[in-house]
Coordinates of N, CA, C and O in Angstrom, one line a residue:
X268 N -14.7 130.0 -56.9 CA -15.6 128.9 -57.1 C -16.9 129.5 -56.8 O -17.3 130.5 -56.1
X269 N -17.8 129.0 -57.7 CA -19.4 129.5 -57.7 C -20.3 128.5 -57.0 O -21.4 128.6 -57.0
X270 N -19.8 127.6 -56.0 CA -20.5 126.8 -55.2 C -21.4 127.6 -54.3 O -22.5 127.1 -54.0
X271 N -21.0 128.8 -53.6 CA -21.9 129.6 -52.9 C -23.0 130.0 -53.7 O -24.2 130.2 -53.3
X272 N -22.9 130.3 -55.1 CA -24.0 130.8 -55.7 C -25.1 129.5 -55.9 O -26.3 129.6 -55.9
X273 N -24.4 128.2 -56.2 CA -25.3 127.2 -56.6 C -25.9 127.0 -55.3 O -27.3 126.6 -55.4
X274 N -25.6 127.0 -54.0 CA -26.3 126.8 -52.8 C -27.5 127.8 -52.7 O -28.4 127.6 -52.3
X275 N -27.1 129.1 -53.1 CA -28.1 130.2 -53.1 C -29.4 129.7 -53.8 O -30.3 130.0 -53.2
X276 N -29.1 129.4 -55.1 CA -30.2 129.1 -55.9 C -30.9 127.8 -55.5 O -32.2 127.9 -55.5
X277 N -30.3 127.0 -54.8 CA -30.9 125.8 -54.4 C -31.9 126.1 -53.2 O -32.9 125.7 -53.3
X278 N -31.4 127.0 -52.3 CA -32.2 127.5 -51.2 C -33.4 128.3 -51.7 O -34.4 128.3 -51.0
X279 N -33.1 129.2 -52.8 CA -34.3 129.9 -53.2 C -35.3 129.1 -53.8 O -36.6 129.5 -53.6
X280 N -35.1 128.1 -54.4 CA -36.2 127.1 -55.0 C -36.6 126.0 -54.1 O -37.5 125.3 -54.6
X281 N -36.3 126.1 -52.8 CA -36.8 124.9 -52.0 C -38.2 125.2 -51.7 O -38.9 126.2 -51.9
X282 N -38.9 124.1 -51.2 CA -40.2 124.0 -51.2 C -40.9 125.1 -50.3 O -42.2 125.2 -50.3
X283 N -40.2 125.6 -49.2 CA -40.8 126.3 -48.4 C -41.1 127.7 -48.9 O -42.0 128.2 -48.4
X284 N -40.8 128.1 -50.2 CA -41.0 129.2 -50.9 C -42.3 128.8 -51.7 O -42.7 129.7 -52.6
X285 N -42.9 127.6 -52.0 CA -44.0 127.1 -52.5 C -45.2 128.1 -52.1 O -45.5 128.1 -51.0
X286 N -45.9 128.5 -52.9 CA -47.1 129.3 -52.8 C -48.3 128.7 -53.4 O -48.1 128.4 -54.7
X287 N -49.4 128.5 -52.8 CA -50.4 127.8 -53.2 C -51.2 128.7 -54.2 O -51.6 129.9 -54.1
X288 N -51.6 128.1 -55.4 CA -52.5 129.0 -56.5 C -53.9 129.0 -56.0 O -54.1 128.3 -55.1
X289 N -54.7 129.8 -56.6 CA -56.0 129.8 -56.0 C -56.7 128.4 -56.1 O -57.4 128.1 -55.4
X290 N -56.6 127.8 -57.5 CA -57.2 126.3 -57.5 C -56.7 125.6 -56.4 O -57.4 124.7 -55.7
X291 N -55.4 125.5 -56.1 CA -54.9 124.7 -55.1 C -55.4 124.9 -53.7 O -55.7 124.1 -53.0
X292 N -55.6 126.3 -53.4 CA -56.2 126.7 -52.1 C -57.6 126.2 -52.2 O -57.9 125.7 -50.9
X293 N -58.3 126.2 -53.2 CA -59.6 125.6 -53.1 C -59.8 123.9 -52.9 O -60.3 123.4 -51.9
X294 N -58.7 123.3 -53.5 CA -58.5 121.7 -53.2 C -58.0 121.5 -51.9 O -58.7 120.8 -51.2
X295 N -57.2 122.4 -51.3 CA -56.6 122.3 -50.1 C -57.5 122.5 -49.1 O -57.7 121.8 -48.0
X296 N -58.5 123.6 -49.3 CA -59.6 123.7 -48.1 C -60.5 122.7 -48.2 O -61.1 122.5 -47.2
X297 N -60.6 121.9 -49.1 CA -61.6 120.8 -49.2 C -61.3 119.5 -48.5 O -61.8 118.7 -48.2
X298 N -59.8 119.5 -48.1 CA -59.3 118.3 -47.4 C -59.3 118.5 -45.9 O -59.3 119.8 -45.6
X299 N -59.3 117.4 -45.4 CA -59.1 117.5 -43.8 C -58.1 116.5 -43.5 O -57.3 116.0 -44.3
X300 N -58.0 115.8 -42.1 CA -57.1 115.1 -41.7 C -57.6 113.7 -42.1 O -56.8 113.0 -41.7
X301 N -58.7 113.5 -42.5 CA -59.3 112.0 -42.7 C -59.2 112.0 -44.4 O -59.4 113.1 -45.1
X302 N -58.7 110.8 -44.8 CA -58.6 110.8 -46.3 C -60.0 111.1 -47.0 O -61.0 110.6 -46.5
X303 N -59.8 111.6 -48.1 CA -61.2 112.2 -48.9 C -60.8 111.5 -50.4 O -59.7 111.9 -51.0
X304 N -61.8 111.0 -51.0 CA -61.6 110.4 -52.3 C -61.6 111.5 -53.3 O -62.3 112.6 -53.1
X305 N -61.2 111.5 -54.4 CA -60.8 112.6 -55.4 C -62.4 112.8 -55.9 O -62.5 114.2 -56.3
X306 N -63.2 112.0 -56.0 CA -64.5 112.3 -56.6 C -65.0 113.4 -55.7 O -66.0 114.4 -56.1
X307 N -64.9 113.1 -54.4 CA -65.5 114.2 -53.5 C -64.9 115.4 -53.5 O -65.5 116.5 -53.4
X308 N -63.5 115.5 -53.6 CA -63.0 116.7 -53.8 C -63.5 117.7 -55.0 O -63.7 118.6 -55.2
X309 N -63.6 116.8 -56.4 CA -64.0 117.4 -57.4 C -65.4 117.9 -57.3 O -65.8 119.1 -57.7
X310 N -66.3 117.3 -56.7 CA -67.7 117.4 -56.3 C -67.8 118.7 -55.5 O -68.5 119.7 -55.7
X311 N -66.9 118.9 -54.4 CA -66.9 120.1 -53.5 C -66.4 121.3 -54.2 O -66.9 122.4 -53.8
X312 N -65.3 121.2 -54.9 CA -64.6 122.3 -55.5 C -65.2 122.8 -56.9 O -65.1 124.0 -57.2
X313 N -66.0 121.9 -57.6 CA -66.5 122.0 -58.9 C -65.3 122.4 -59.9 O -65.5 123.0 -61.0
X314 N -64.3 122.0 -59.7 CA -63.1 122.0 -60.5 C -63.2 120.7 -61.6 O -63.4 119.7 -61.1
X315 N -62.6 120.9 -62.8 CA -62.4 119.8 -63.6 C -61.5 118.7 -62.9 O -60.5 119.2 -62.2
X316 N -61.7 117.5 -63.3 CA -60.7 116.4 -62.7 C -59.4 116.6 -63.0 O -58.6 116.5 -62.2
X317 N -59.0 117.2 -64.1 CA -57.6 117.5 -64.7 C -57.0 118.4 -63.7 O -56.0 118.3 -63.2
X318 N -57.8 119.4 -63.3 CA -57.3 120.5 -62.6 C -56.9 119.9 -61.2 O -55.9 120.3 -60.4
X319 N -58.0 119.3 -60.6 CA -57.9 118.6 -59.2 C -56.6 117.8 -59.1 O -55.7 117.8 -58.2
X320 N -56.5 116.8 -60.2 CA -55.4 116.0 -60.3 C -54.0 116.6 -60.1 O -53.0 116.5 -59.4
X321 N -53.9 117.7 -61.0 CA -52.7 118.6 -61.1 C -52.6 119.3 -59.6 O -51.3 119.2 -59.1
X322 N -53.4 119.8 -59.0 CA -53.2 120.4 -57.8 C -52.8 119.6 -56.6 O -51.9 119.8 -55.9
X323 N -53.6 118.3 -56.7 CA -53.1 117.3 -55.7 C -51.6 116.8 -55.9 O -50.8 116.7 -54.9
X324 N -51.3 116.6 -57.2 CA -49.9 116.2 -57.4 C -48.8 117.3 -57.0 O -48.0 117.1 -56.2
X325 N -49.2 118.6 -57.3 CA -48.2 119.7 -56.9 C -48.0 119.8 -55.5 O -47.2 119.8 -54.8
X326 N -49.3 119.6 -54.7 CA -49.4 119.9 -53.2 C -48.7 118.6 -52.6 O -48.0 118.9 -51.5
X327 N -48.9 117.4 -53.0 CA -48.3 116.3 -52.5 C -46.7 116.4 -52.6 O -46.0 116.1 -51.7
X328 N -46.3 116.7 -54.0 CA -44.7 116.9 -54.2 C -44.2 118.0 -53.3 O -43.0 117.7 -52.9
X329 N -45.0 119.0 -53.0 CA -44.6 120.0 -52.2 C -44.7 119.8 -50.6 O -44.4 120.7 -49.8
X330 N -45.3 118.7 -50.3 CA -45.4 118.4 -48.9 C -46.5 118.9 -48.1 O -46.6 118.8 -46.9
X331 N -47.5 119.6 -48.9 CA -48.8 120.2 -48.2 C -49.8 119.1 -47.8 O -50.5 119.2 -46.8
X332 N -49.9 118.1 -48.7 CA -50.6 116.9 -48.6 C -50.1 115.6 -48.6 O -49.0 115.6 -49.1
X333 N -50.7 114.6 -48.3 CA -50.2 113.2 -48.7 C -51.5 112.3 -49.2 O -52.6 112.6 -48.8
X334 N -50.9 111.3 -50.0 CA -52.0 110.4 -50.5 C -52.2 109.3 -49.6 O -51.3 108.9 -48.7
X335 N -53.3 109.0 -49.2 CA -53.9 107.7 -48.3 C -53.8 106.5 -49.2 O -52.8 106.4 -50.2
X336 N -54.8 105.8 -49.3 CA -55.0 104.7 -50.2 C -55.2 105.3 -51.5 O -55.5 106.6 -51.8
X337 N -55.4 104.4 -52.6 CA -55.5 105.1 -54.0 C -56.8 105.9 -54.0 O -57.8 105.7 -53.7
X338 N -56.3 107.2 -54.6 CA -57.3 108.2 -55.0 C -57.7 108.9 -53.8 O -58.9 109.7 -53.7
X339 N -57.2 108.7 -52.6 CA -57.8 109.5 -51.3 C -56.4 110.4 -50.8 O -55.4 109.9 -50.9
X340 N -56.8 111.4 -50.5 CA -55.8 112.4 -50.0 C -56.3 113.2 -48.9 O -57.5 113.1 -48.5
X341 N -55.2 113.6 -48.1 CA -55.5 114.4 -46.7 C -54.4 115.4 -46.6 O -53.3 115.3 -47.2
X342 N -54.8 116.4 -45.7 CA -53.7 117.3 -45.2 C -52.6 116.7 -44.5 O -52.8 115.9 -43.8
X343 N -51.4 117.2 -44.5 CA -50.5 116.9 -43.7 C -50.6 117.7 -42.2 O -51.0 118.9 -42.4
X344 N -50.2 117.1 -41.3 CA -50.4 117.8 -40.0 C -49.2 118.9 -39.8 O -49.4 119.8 -39.5
X345 N -48.2 118.5 -40.6 CA -47.0 119.5 -40.5 C -46.2 119.5 -41.9 O -46.1 118.2 -42.5
X346 N -46.2 120.6 -42.7 CA -45.8 120.7 -44.0 C -44.4 119.9 -44.1 O -43.5 120.2 -43.3
X347 N -44.2 118.9 -44.8 CA -43.0 118.3 -45.0 C -42.1 118.9 -46.3 O -42.7 119.5 -47.2
X348 N -40.8 118.7 -46.0 CA -39.8 119.2 -47.1 C -39.6 118.2 -48.1 O -39.7 117.2 -48.0

């Protein structure tokens, strides 16, 4: 059976292996525990809106941040899986 290999590859690709890219680090550093609007994040990071949106999406999907109300984002107290 190859189920042990399937489990191995699932574990290798889990979120805890997620590494923030440079642009994501910039976006993450601009966030705090209070919700921040995307326009403020763009102003602070000087990154294009498209890049900021992509970073926010990836970090939210990976449990580093969470969305508050519409277009507001904040850091997670503890990274979720």
